[in-house]
Amino acid sequence: MIKILKLEIILFWIAVGFYAISTFMYVTALTFKKEKFFPKATLLVKIGLVVHSIALIARWIEVGHGPYMTPYEVLSSNAWMSTVAFLLLQYRNKKLRVLGTFVMPAVFIMVGIAVMSSAEAGNVPSSFLLYWLIVHVLFAKLAYGSSMISGGLAGLYLYKERSDRLNKSNYLLDKLPSIEQLDVLSYKFGAFAFIMLGVMIASGAVWANKAWGRYWGWDPVETWAFISWLIYALYLHLRVMIGWRGKKAAWLAVFSFLMVVFSYFGITFIYPTVHENLTV
Amino acid sequence: MIKQITDKVWKLAKSRKLAIWLIIILTLASTIGILVPQKRLDSKEYQEWMLNNPGLIKIINTFKLNHLFHSRWFIGLGILFLINLTACTIEQVKLAIRRWKNFEQLNFAIKDLNKTKEYQVNSKLSDTKLKMENVLNKKRYKLNLKNDGLIATKYKWGLWSSVICHIGLIIIIIAALSSMMFKMYGYDPIAEGQVFTERHEDYFYIEEAPFFNEDHLGFKATVKDQRIIYDGNKFDKLETDLAIIKNGRMIKEQTVHKGHPLIYKGVYFYYDKHGYVPLFTLLNKDKDPIYRSFTFFDTIEGKNGEEFNMEYQFPQTNLKIKATFYPDFAIKDGEYITKTELIKNPVVDLEVYKSEKKIYDGLLKQDKPIQLGDKTLTMGEVRGWTGFVISRDPGNTPIFIGFIVALIGMIMIYLVNPRRLKVEFEEVENGTKIYIYGKQDKYKADFELKIKGLVKELYTDCHRQATD
């Protein structure tokens, strides 16, 4: 077991290396207008993701449960999901490669914190592993990934809109989809994050009811997830009912993403919670 | 006059702006509920926080911010939200019915997509119409033929997605409120062989909602057996065989463990924690028993797999004990430990006080009596106990149904976008002119791209067929 875990850690470090270089290349590409860096950076992300995936599978096989028990596992798997979401998006729309400038630094920070935390395997009692918990964890990761993409697209929107407004020409930004398209994409991922958060909260509540005899306990992480969901609800309602578009909607999408990040990695630092496994 | 007032109230109740403000206020209130430590979460933390924030005490007490999620104003906010949500949903239902009826009407258009999407093919009008129908049929559009063209619709049932989602949320809120009004939530530890009655005064702890109706079901429950399951060397779970007895007959038996409660007529028995109950016998100097009972040892902070502790004052004596129980006692590096949770070598680490003065500090082993002055204490048979959370909640199933309905609605909102296409034909000299309009409720910019692609595809297909 120790040998496989060691291998997993080595693979994880290699993935971190690929992510670090790709982050550097994305930022350099956008800052110094080096367009040729984008495909190379994306290739590095793909290689990093393959190595990262092998590391996660190796760990899963060895410890006998999915990557959700320790901070190391949670951060690593959330980074994995965000990277997958980004790669899928840029695969469908090559113009969105530049989104890596926003997504990859966040991924790099996550895996960076993960490598600093203990990689020791956590013990999961079999009674803990109900189907609802697996659904809860899976949708938590999807929520995180889609929220990050929505926030990243909103960030791109704001960046491009500002450049357009100030007449700062950047031919890389010109190659992006129109700001209207960025706005719609950010909205779509925001709506997706809202549903994923909803499923995450609902499945967590059903699991809690089966385990503890209550759906809701106002635990700090529960409450903050509820707050994040409400903020996404607000974002969607403001768009649909009041007609918020553009800058205001983009800022709210970025804010919503920050709220989601805080519910995963901020609130656990401040308050005691039943989600002890998220505490770094 | 009355109508004017009711109209105004209804207008306010169904106001979308009110909905937005209520979401904002609920968000802020929930944030305050996190920032101010809640009493029931951690009272020690709450006390410390209050000492560090003396200036806020008055505000906190006035608005019950330390018990926010159960305060009247927060529940009132929830009820207000429910009213607004219900009114908005009624309006949505009306709108959905209206749009359902008019979905195939021609009077719509989409910004930037007027007759710019026009092209000409060299086939006759009737042939072109037929070809267009084939193309749209392949794309699973439902067609409604008109004299001058056709209306193609898709995902009409998506008009109900928002209504379904909101109905789900309404069910959840009503169920949660009914829980708060009618729920019973209690806790009781039951030792192996012990019989638990459902009389509420016998519970170790019980919370009854204001309108809970204590109609006795007339059953008893008993723990027949409990087993500790190991995964390798690590404690995995505790399984308890719980039986329901009515009129002296066992009517239900089930193994209960975490996540697998026993349910009997709406009463749920959830596993919560477990411990041990050794039989203590205290004899006086004449060897007559003055105490003989199974005594509960609880886990530290309710965590399993650690030490089991208790403090106890023997009745009708001035003897008080503080004890830690080890089911499988061993000494490691000078520390007392339990090797497993199995009852293999039960030992109690015991301190005995007589009128606050310590008179004994040592180990008590099974069936090996110790002298406490003129009295004798013995630990005999050791059994296990299971602590059950026992609840009866009318909101339990409706909340679950509400989750499912709301999720179906949310997924529909995201994936099912009602679409309409209007195609007009005009006979011209060398063939037929085609005009295409489109409309989708959401992601309009995205749909404009899609419709551009569709127009291109229709043109290519019609043109190819015309050429053929």
PDB file of N, CA and C in Angstrom, chain A residues 123-127 130 132 180-181 184 187-188 191-192 194-195 198-199 202 205-206 209-215 217-218 220 223-224 226-227 229-231 234 237-238 241-242 267 271-272, chain B residues 16-17 20 23-24 26-27 30-31 34-35 40-41 45 69-70 74 166 169 183 185 234-237 258-261 270-271 389 391 396 399-400 403 407 410-411 414 442-443 445-446 449:
ATOM      1  N   ASN A 123      -9.702   7.228   7.248  1.00  0.00           N
ATOM      2  CA  ASN A 123     -10.511   6.022   7.445  1.00  0.00           C
ATOM      3  C   ASN A 123     -11.989   6.357   7.201  1.00  0.00           C
ATOM      4  N   VAL A 124     -12.642   5.585   6.353  1.00  0.00           N
ATOM      5  CA  VAL A 124     -14.072   5.808   6.118  1.00  0.00           C
ATOM      6  C   VAL A 124     -14.836   4.570   6.567  1.00  0.00           C
ATOM      7  N   PRO A 125     -15.642   4.688   7.624  1.00  0.00           N
ATOM      8  CA  PRO A 125     -16.461   3.543   8.014  1.00  0.00           C
ATOM      9  C   PRO A 125     -17.443   3.204   6.890  1.00  0.00           C
ATOM     10  N   SER A 126     -17.722   1.905   6.724  1.00  0.00           N
ATOM     11  CA  SER A 126     -18.605   1.521   5.617  1.00  0.00           C
ATOM     12  C   SER A 126     -19.994   2.130   5.784  1.00  0.00           C
ATOM     13  N   SER A 127     -20.391   2.391   7.044  1.00  0.00           N
ATOM     14  CA  SER A 127     -21.712   2.970   7.291  1.00  0.00           C
ATOM     15  C   SER A 127     -21.816   4.394   6.748  1.00  0.00           C
ATOM     16  N   LEU A 130     -23.060   5.793   2.007  1.00  0.00           N
ATOM     17  CA  LEU A 130     -24.369   5.571   1.424  1.00  0.00           C
ATOM     18  C   LEU A 130     -24.347   6.167   0.020  1.00  0.00           C
ATOM     19  N   TRP A 132     -26.257   8.162  -1.302  1.00  0.00           N
ATOM     20  CA  TRP A 132     -26.539   9.600  -1.300  1.00  0.00           C
ATOM     21  C   TRP A 132     -25.289  10.422  -1.043  1.00  0.00           C
ATOM     22  N   GLU A 180     -21.008  39.196 -25.949  1.00  0.00           N
ATOM     23  CA  GLU A 180     -22.371  38.664 -25.747  1.00  0.00           C
ATOM     24  C   GLU A 180     -22.320  37.142 -25.551  1.00  0.00           C
ATOM     25  N   GLN A 181     -21.474  36.506 -26.363  1.00  0.00           N
ATOM     26  CA  GLN A 181     -21.339  35.049 -26.239  1.00  0.00           C
ATOM     27  C   GLN A 181     -20.707  34.660 -24.897  1.00  0.00           C
ATOM     28  N   VAL A 184     -23.353  34.892 -22.291  1.00  0.00           N
ATOM     29  CA  VAL A 184     -24.283  33.759 -22.316  1.00  0.00           C
ATOM     30  C   VAL A 184     -23.613  32.498 -21.761  1.00  0.00           C
ATOM     31  N   TYR A 187     -23.386  32.667 -18.103  1.00  0.00           N
ATOM     32  CA  TYR A 187     -24.736  32.451 -17.570  1.00  0.00           C
ATOM     33  C   TYR A 187     -25.089  30.971 -17.581  1.00  0.00           C
ATOM     34  N   LYS A 188     -24.761  30.299 -18.700  1.00  0.00           N
ATOM     35  CA  LYS A 188     -25.073  28.866 -18.805  1.00  0.00           C
ATOM     36  C   LYS A 188     -24.349  28.069 -17.728  1.00  0.00           C
ATOM     37  N   ALA A 191     -25.889  28.803 -14.397  1.00  0.00           N
ATOM     38  CA  ALA A 191     -27.151  28.061 -14.218  1.00  0.00           C
ATOM     39  C   ALA A 191     -26.850  26.594 -13.906  1.00  0.00           C
ATOM     40  N   PHE A 192     -25.833  26.072 -14.582  1.00  0.00           N
ATOM     41  CA  PHE A 192     -25.438  24.681 -14.337  1.00  0.00           C
ATOM     42  C   PHE A 192     -24.923  24.527 -12.892  1.00  0.00           C
ATOM     43  N   PHE A 194     -25.741  26.315 -10.387  1.00  0.00           N
ATOM     44  CA  PHE A 194     -26.912  26.454  -9.512  1.00  0.00           C
ATOM     45  C   PHE A 194     -27.605  25.091  -9.352  1.00  0.00           C
ATOM     46  N   ILE A 195     -27.770  24.374 -10.473  1.00  0.00           N
ATOM     47  CA  ILE A 195     -28.424  23.053 -10.402  1.00  0.00           C
ATOM     48  C   ILE A 195     -27.545  22.066  -9.645  1.00  0.00           C
ATOM     49  N   GLY A 198     -27.722  22.716  -6.109  1.00  0.00           N
ATOM     50  CA  GLY A 198     -29.038  22.252  -5.632  1.00  0.00           C
ATOM     51  C   GLY A 198     -29.027  20.752  -5.376  1.00  0.00           C
ATOM     52  N   VAL A 199     -28.483  20.000  -6.337  1.00  0.00           N
ATOM     53  CA  VAL A 199     -28.430  18.537  -6.166  1.00  0.00           C
ATOM     54  C   VAL A 199     -27.502  18.196  -4.994  1.00  0.00           C
ATOM     55  N   ALA A 202     -29.373  18.973  -1.777  1.00  0.00           N
ATOM     56  CA  ALA A 202     -30.488  18.037  -1.573  1.00  0.00           C
ATOM     57  C   ALA A 202     -29.972  16.642  -1.210  1.00  0.00           C
ATOM     58  N   ALA A 205     -28.624  16.598   2.224  1.00  0.00           N
ATOM     59  CA  ALA A 205     -29.716  16.626   3.212  1.00  0.00           C
ATOM     60  C   ALA A 205     -30.337  15.237   3.369  1.00  0.00           C
ATOM     61  N   VAL A 206     -30.533  14.551   2.245  1.00  0.00           N
ATOM     62  CA  VAL A 206     -31.128  13.206   2.315  1.00  0.00           C
ATOM     63  C   VAL A 206     -30.166  12.267   3.058  1.00  0.00           C
ATOM     64  N   ASN A 209     -30.299  12.978   6.703  1.00  0.00           N
ATOM     65  CA  ASN A 209     -31.535  12.447   7.283  1.00  0.00           C
ATOM     66  C   ASN A 209     -31.418  10.942   7.525  1.00  0.00           C
ATOM     67  N   LYS A 210     -30.784  10.258   6.592  1.00  0.00           N
ATOM     68  CA  LYS A 210     -30.623   8.815   6.765  1.00  0.00           C
ATOM     69  C   LYS A 210     -29.638   8.500   7.887  1.00  0.00           C
ATOM     70  N   ALA A 211     -28.609   9.339   7.999  1.00  0.00           N
ATOM     71  CA  ALA A 211     -27.565   9.060   8.988  1.00  0.00           C
ATOM     72  C   ALA A 211     -27.913   9.577  10.381  1.00  0.00           C
ATOM     73  N   TRP A 212     -28.482  10.766  10.445  1.00  0.00           N
ATOM     74  CA  TRP A 212     -28.675  11.421  11.747  1.00  0.00           C
ATOM     75  C   TRP A 212     -30.125  11.709  12.101  1.00  0.00           C
ATOM     76  N   GLY A 213     -31.029  11.443  11.176  1.00  0.00           N
ATOM     77  CA  GLY A 213     -32.441  11.675  11.472  1.00  0.00           C
ATOM     78  C   GLY A 213     -32.872  13.109  11.339  1.00  0.00           C
ATOM     79  N   ARG A 214     -32.133  13.892  10.587  1.00  0.00           N
ATOM     80  CA  ARG A 214     -32.562  15.268  10.310  1.00  0.00           C
ATOM     81  C   ARG A 214     -31.990  15.698   8.957  1.00  0.00           C
ATOM     82  N   TYR A 215     -32.824  16.450   8.228  1.00  0.00           N
ATOM     83  CA  TYR A 215     -32.389  16.895   6.904  1.00  0.00           C
ATOM     84  C   TYR A 215     -31.377  18.038   7.004  1.00  0.00           C
ATOM     85  N   GLY A 217     -29.240  20.923   9.601  1.00  0.00           N
ATOM     86  CA  GLY A 217     -28.825  21.250  10.965  1.00  0.00           C
ATOM     87  C   GLY A 217     -28.199  22.619  11.086  1.00  0.00           C
ATOM     88  N   TRP A 218     -28.254  23.416  10.050  1.00  0.00           N
ATOM     89  CA  TRP A 218     -27.621  24.736  10.021  1.00  0.00           C
ATOM     90  C   TRP A 218     -26.145  24.655  10.404  1.00  0.00           C
ATOM     91  N   PRO A 220     -22.289  25.206   9.713  1.00  0.00           N
ATOM     92  CA  PRO A 220     -21.734  26.338   8.942  1.00  0.00           C
ATOM     93  C   PRO A 220     -21.509  26.030   7.456  1.00  0.00           C
ATOM     94  N   THR A 223     -24.880  25.828   5.778  1.00  0.00           N
ATOM     95  CA  THR A 223     -25.480  27.162   5.656  1.00  0.00           C
ATOM     96  C   THR A 223     -24.795  27.957   4.545  1.00  0.00           C
ATOM     97  N   TRP A 224     -23.454  27.845   4.483  1.00  0.00           N
ATOM     98  CA  TRP A 224     -22.747  28.618   3.467  1.00  0.00           C
ATOM     99  C   TRP A 224     -23.057  28.085   2.062  1.00  0.00           C
ATOM    100  N   PHE A 226     -25.873  26.841   1.267  1.00  0.00           N
ATOM    101  CA  PHE A 226     -27.219  27.385   1.039  1.00  0.00           C
ATOM    102  C   PHE A 226     -27.124  28.852   0.592  1.00  0.00           C
ATOM    103  N   ILE A 227     -26.219  29.607   1.248  1.00  0.00           N
ATOM    104  CA  ILE A 227     -26.016  31.017   0.874  1.00  0.00           C
ATOM    105  C   ILE A 227     -25.521  31.102  -0.578  1.00  0.00           C
ATOM    106  N   TRP A 229     -26.015  28.992  -2.927  1.00  0.00           N
ATOM    107  CA  TRP A 229     -27.131  28.630  -3.799  1.00  0.00           C
ATOM    108  C   TRP A 229     -28.096  29.808  -3.948  1.00  0.00           C
ATOM    109  N   LEU A 230     -28.344  30.498  -2.824  1.00  0.00           N
ATOM    110  CA  LEU A 230     -29.227  31.676  -2.873  1.00  0.00           C
ATOM    111  C   LEU A 230     -28.637  32.766  -3.769  1.00  0.00           C
ATOM    112  N   ILE A 231     -27.306  32.923  -3.687  1.00  0.00           N
ATOM    113  CA  ILE A 231     -26.669  33.969  -4.507  1.00  0.00           C
ATOM    114  C   ILE A 231     -26.779  33.606  -5.994  1.00  0.00           C
ATOM    115  N   LEU A 234     -30.232  34.356  -6.968  1.00  0.00           N
ATOM    116  CA  LEU A 234     -30.356  35.804  -7.172  1.00  0.00           C
ATOM    117  C   LEU A 234     -29.809  36.196  -8.544  1.00  0.00           C
ATOM    118  N   HIS A 237     -32.239  35.046 -11.221  1.00  0.00           N
ATOM    119  CA  HIS A 237     -33.474  35.835 -11.224  1.00  0.00           C
ATOM    120  C   HIS A 237     -33.231  37.267 -11.725  1.00  0.00           C
ATOM    121  N   LEU A 238     -32.082  37.818 -11.342  1.00  0.00           N
ATOM    122  CA  LEU A 238     -31.782  39.173 -11.816  1.00  0.00           C
ATOM    123  C   LEU A 238     -31.625  39.191 -13.336  1.00  0.00           C
ATOM    124  N   MET A 241     -35.463  38.081 -14.709  1.00  0.00           N
ATOM    125  CA  MET A 241     -36.604  38.941 -14.392  1.00  0.00           C
ATOM    126  C   MET A 241     -36.314  40.432 -14.558  1.00  0.00           C
ATOM    127  N   ILE A 242     -35.109  40.843 -14.181  1.00  0.00           N
ATOM    128  CA  ILE A 242     -34.799  42.278 -14.247  1.00  0.00           C
ATOM    129  C   ILE A 242     -33.989  42.585 -15.512  1.00  0.00           C
ATOM    130  N   ILE A 267     -14.863  28.601   5.152  1.00  0.00           N
ATOM    131  CA  ILE A 267     -15.703  28.499   6.345  1.00  0.00           C
ATOM    132  C   ILE A 267     -15.162  27.464   7.327  1.00  0.00           C
ATOM    133  N   TYR A 271     -15.090  27.985  11.545  1.00  0.00           N
ATOM    134  CA  TYR A 271     -16.085  27.389  12.438  1.00  0.00           C
ATOM    135  C   TYR A 271     -15.978  25.874  12.477  1.00  0.00           C
ATOM    136  N   PRO A 272     -16.295  25.293  13.641  1.00  0.00           N
ATOM    137  CA  PRO A 272     -16.356  23.833  13.700  1.00  0.00           C
ATOM    138  C   PRO A 272     -17.525  23.333  12.864  1.00  0.00           C
TER     139      PRO A 272
ATOM    140  N   ARG B  16     -42.119  40.425  -8.415  1.00  0.00           N
ATOM    141  CA  ARG B  16     -40.814  39.790  -8.648  1.00  0.00           C
ATOM    142  C   ARG B  16     -39.717  40.530  -7.902  1.00  0.00           C
ATOM    143  N   LYS B  17     -39.909  41.846  -7.787  1.00  0.00           N
ATOM    144  CA  LYS B  17     -38.906  42.620  -7.047  1.00  0.00           C
ATOM    145  C   LYS B  17     -38.885  42.188  -5.583  1.00  0.00           C
ATOM    146  N   ILE B  20     -36.876  39.120  -5.262  1.00  0.00           N
ATOM    147  CA  ILE B  20     -35.430  39.391  -5.262  1.00  0.00           C
ATOM    148  C   ILE B  20     -34.976  39.934  -3.917  1.00  0.00           C
ATOM    149  N   ILE B  23     -34.868  37.152  -1.387  1.00  0.00           N
ATOM    150  CA  ILE B  23     -33.666  36.302  -1.547  1.00  0.00           C
ATOM    151  C   ILE B  23     -32.460  37.003  -0.924  1.00  0.00           C
ATOM    152  N   ILE B  24     -32.351  38.316  -1.180  1.00  0.00           N
ATOM    153  CA  ILE B  24     -31.220  39.079  -0.615  1.00  0.00           C
ATOM    154  C   ILE B  24     -31.281  39.051   0.918  1.00  0.00           C
ATOM    155  N   LEU B  26     -32.835  36.913   2.890  1.00  0.00           N
ATOM    156  CA  LEU B  26     -32.560  35.548   3.394  1.00  0.00           C
ATOM    157  C   LEU B  26     -31.061  35.248   3.371  1.00  0.00           C
ATOM    158  N   THR B  27     -30.403  35.714   2.308  1.00  0.00           N
ATOM    159  CA  THR B  27     -28.948  35.506   2.195  1.00  0.00           C
ATOM    160  C   THR B  27     -28.221  36.231   3.323  1.00  0.00           C
ATOM    161  N   SER B  30     -28.918  34.580   6.713  1.00  0.00           N
ATOM    162  CA  SER B  30     -28.160  33.340   6.872  1.00  0.00           C
ATOM    163  C   SER B  30     -26.689  33.645   7.145  1.00  0.00           C
ATOM    164  N   THR B  31     -26.182  34.717   6.507  1.00  0.00           N
ATOM    165  CA  THR B  31     -24.782  35.102   6.748  1.00  0.00           C
ATOM    166  C   THR B  31     -24.603  35.538   8.203  1.00  0.00           C
ATOM    167  N   ILE B  34     -24.251  32.766  10.489  1.00  0.00           N
ATOM    168  CA  ILE B  34     -22.924  32.129  10.516  1.00  0.00           C
ATOM    169  C   ILE B  34     -21.968  32.976  11.338  1.00  0.00           C
ATOM    170  N   LEU B  35     -22.047  34.306  11.147  1.00  0.00           N
ATOM    171  CA  LEU B  35     -21.097  35.194  11.823  1.00  0.00           C
ATOM    172  C   LEU B  35     -21.302  35.195  13.336  1.00  0.00           C
ATOM    173  N   ARG B  40     -27.006  26.719  20.104  1.00  0.00           N
ATOM    174  CA  ARG B  40     -27.108  25.280  20.163  1.00  0.00           C
ATOM    175  C   ARG B  40     -25.920  24.587  19.484  1.00  0.00           C
ATOM    176  N   LEU B  41     -25.172  25.352  18.664  1.00  0.00           N
ATOM    177  CA  LEU B  41     -24.036  24.727  17.986  1.00  0.00           C
ATOM    178  C   LEU B  41     -22.889  24.493  18.961  1.00  0.00           C
ATOM    179  N   GLU B  45     -18.247  28.227  22.833  1.00  0.00           N
ATOM    180  CA  GLU B  45     -17.775  29.179  21.820  1.00  0.00           C
ATOM    181  C   GLU B  45     -18.622  30.444  21.857  1.00  0.00           C
ATOM    182  N   PHE B  69     -31.846  30.916  13.390  1.00  0.00           N
ATOM    183  CA  PHE B  69     -32.581  30.065  12.443  1.00  0.00           C
ATOM    184  C   PHE B  69     -33.883  29.511  13.038  1.00  0.00           C
ATOM    185  N   HIS B  70     -34.054  29.707  14.362  1.00  0.00           N
ATOM    186  CA  HIS B  70     -35.297  29.279  14.987  1.00  0.00           C
ATOM    187  C   HIS B  70     -36.073  30.475  15.544  1.00  0.00           C
ATOM    188  N   PHE B  74     -37.112  35.025  11.656  1.00  0.00           N
ATOM    189  CA  PHE B  74     -36.554  34.251  10.539  1.00  0.00           C
ATOM    190  C   PHE B  74     -37.634  33.313   9.970  1.00  0.00           C
ATOM    191  N   HIS B 166     -40.526  25.662  -9.012  1.00  0.00           N
ATOM    192  CA  HIS B 166     -41.060  26.459  -7.901  1.00  0.00           C
ATOM    193  C   HIS B 166     -42.036  25.648  -7.040  1.00  0.00           C
ATOM    194  N   LEU B 169     -39.994  23.738  -4.648  1.00  0.00           N
ATOM    195  CA  LEU B 169     -39.514  24.583  -3.541  1.00  0.00           C
ATOM    196  C   LEU B 169     -40.637  24.863  -2.542  1.00  0.00           C
ATOM    197  N   LYS B 183     -43.214  18.198  14.619  1.00  0.00           N
ATOM    198  CA  LYS B 183     -42.204  17.151  14.741  1.00  0.00           C
ATOM    199  C   LYS B 183     -41.933  16.749  16.195  1.00  0.00           C
ATOM    200  N   TYR B 185     -38.644  14.862  18.277  1.00  0.00           N
ATOM    201  CA  TYR B 185     -37.260  14.455  18.083  1.00  0.00           C
ATOM    202  C   TYR B 185     -36.689  14.113  19.458  1.00  0.00           C
ATOM    203  N   LYS B 234      -9.641  -1.814  12.209  1.00  0.00           N
ATOM    204  CA  LYS B 234     -10.316  -0.571  12.565  1.00  0.00           C
ATOM    205  C   LYS B 234     -11.810  -0.796  12.805  1.00  0.00           C
ATOM    206  N   PHE B 235     -12.342  -0.071  13.784  1.00  0.00           N
ATOM    207  CA  PHE B 235     -13.778  -0.100  14.051  1.00  0.00           C
ATOM    208  C   PHE B 235     -14.512   0.384  12.812  1.00  0.00           C
ATOM    209  N   ASP B 236     -15.467  -0.392  12.346  1.00  0.00           N
ATOM    210  CA  ASP B 236     -16.192  -0.010  11.145  1.00  0.00           C
ATOM    211  C   ASP B 236     -17.592   0.476  11.492  1.00  0.00           C
ATOM    212  N   LYS B 237     -18.373  -0.379  12.150  1.00  0.00           N
ATOM    213  CA  LYS B 237     -19.722   0.044  12.514  1.00  0.00           C
ATOM    214  C   LYS B 237     -20.283  -0.844  13.614  1.00  0.00           C
ATOM    215  N   LYS B 258     -25.706   2.848  11.149  1.00  0.00           N
ATOM    216  CA  LYS B 258     -25.719   4.221  10.645  1.00  0.00           C
ATOM    217  C   LYS B 258     -26.238   4.251   9.209  1.00  0.00           C
ATOM    218  N   GLY B 259     -27.236   5.063   8.982  1.00  0.00           N
ATOM    219  CA  GLY B 259     -27.805   5.184   7.639  1.00  0.00           C
ATOM    220  C   GLY B 259     -28.901   4.174   7.359  1.00  0.00           C
ATOM    221  N   HIS B 260     -29.161   3.272   8.279  1.00  0.00           N
ATOM    222  CA  HIS B 260     -30.208   2.263   8.083  1.00  0.00           C
ATOM    223  C   HIS B 260     -31.141   2.240   9.297  1.00  0.00           C
ATOM    224  N   PRO B 261     -32.053   3.203   9.352  1.00  0.00           N
ATOM    225  CA  PRO B 261     -32.940   3.268  10.519  1.00  0.00           C
ATOM    226  C   PRO B 261     -34.066   2.237  10.450  1.00  0.00           C
ATOM    227  N   TYR B 270     -32.944   5.852  14.600  1.00  0.00           N
ATOM    228  CA  TYR B 270     -31.637   5.978  13.953  1.00  0.00           C
ATOM    229  C   TYR B 270     -30.548   5.609  14.955  1.00  0.00           C
ATOM    230  N   TYR B 271     -29.541   4.896  14.469  1.00  0.00           N
ATOM    231  CA  TYR B 271     -28.370   4.662  15.312  1.00  0.00           C
ATOM    232  C   TYR B 271     -27.659   5.999  15.530  1.00  0.00           C
ATOM    233  N   VAL B 389     -31.532   7.940  18.065  1.00  0.00           N
ATOM    234  CA  VAL B 389     -32.308   9.161  17.825  1.00  0.00           C
ATOM    235  C   VAL B 389     -33.669   8.673  17.338  1.00  0.00           C
ATOM    236  N   SER B 391     -37.364   9.767  16.007  1.00  0.00           N
ATOM    237  CA  SER B 391     -38.098  10.940  15.522  1.00  0.00           C
ATOM    238  C   SER B 391     -39.391  10.540  14.830  1.00  0.00           C
ATOM    239  N   ASN B 396     -41.096  14.569   6.784  1.00  0.00           N
ATOM    240  CA  ASN B 396     -40.004  13.733   6.282  1.00  0.00           C
ATOM    241  C   ASN B 396     -40.156  13.363   4.811  1.00  0.00           C
ATOM    242  N   ILE B 399     -40.608  16.451   2.236  1.00  0.00           N
ATOM    243  CA  ILE B 399     -39.365  17.172   1.911  1.00  0.00           C
ATOM    244  C   ILE B 399     -38.628  16.435   0.787  1.00  0.00           C
ATOM    245  N   PHE B 400     -38.579  15.124   0.911  1.00  0.00           N
ATOM    246  CA  PHE B 400     -37.893  14.321  -0.093  1.00  0.00           C
ATOM    247  C   PHE B 400     -38.580  14.492  -1.461  1.00  0.00           C
ATOM    248  N   PHE B 403     -37.699  17.834  -2.913  1.00  0.00           N
ATOM    249  CA  PHE B 403     -36.352  17.836  -3.514  1.00  0.00           C
ATOM    250  C   PHE B 403     -36.414  17.300  -4.944  1.00  0.00           C
ATOM    251  N   LEU B 407     -35.724  19.451  -8.284  1.00  0.00           N
ATOM    252  CA  LEU B 407     -34.571  19.097  -9.122  1.00  0.00           C
ATOM    253  C   LEU B 407     -34.993  18.810 -10.554  1.00  0.00           C
ATOM    254  N   MET B 410     -35.477  22.145 -12.082  1.00  0.00           N
ATOM    255  CA  MET B 410     -34.213  22.850 -12.348  1.00  0.00           C
ATOM    256  C   MET B 410     -33.529  22.270 -13.581  1.00  0.00           C
ATOM    257  N   ILE B 411     -33.537  20.945 -13.661  1.00  0.00           N
ATOM    258  CA  ILE B 411     -32.880  20.299 -14.808  1.00  0.00           C
ATOM    259  C   ILE B 411     -33.633  20.655 -16.099  1.00  0.00           C
ATOM    260  N   TYR B 414     -32.801  24.083 -17.270  1.00  0.00           N
ATOM    261  CA  TYR B 414     -31.482  24.166 -17.912  1.00  0.00           C
ATOM    262  C   TYR B 414     -31.461  23.522 -19.295  1.00  0.00           C
ATOM    263  N   LYS B 442     -34.632  31.335 -23.553  1.00  0.00           N
ATOM    264  CA  LYS B 442     -33.379  31.607 -22.837  1.00  0.00           C
ATOM    265  C   LYS B 442     -32.194  31.519 -23.796  1.00  0.00           C
ATOM    266  N   TYR B 443     -31.075  32.017 -23.329  1.00  0.00           N
ATOM    267  CA  TYR B 443     -29.818  31.953 -24.092  1.00  0.00           C
ATOM    268  C   TYR B 443     -30.035  32.444 -25.516  1.00  0.00           C
ATOM    269  N   ALA B 445     -28.713  34.825 -27.343  1.00  0.00           N
ATOM    270  CA  ALA B 445     -27.543  35.010 -28.199  1.00  0.00           C
ATOM    271  C   ALA B 445     -27.040  33.657 -28.702  1.00  0.00           C
ATOM    272  N   ASP B 446     -27.118  32.692 -27.828  1.00  0.00           N
ATOM    273  CA  ASP B 446     -26.689  31.344 -28.182  1.00  0.00           C
ATOM    274  C   ASP B 446     -27.602  30.769 -29.276  1.00  0.00           C
ATOM    275  N   LEU B 449     -26.967  31.999 -32.778  1.00  0.00           N
ATOM    276  CA  LEU B 449     -25.898  31.248 -33.456  1.00  0.00           C
ATOM    277  C   LEU B 449     -26.441  29.943 -34.012  1.00  0.00           C
TER     278      LEU B 449
END
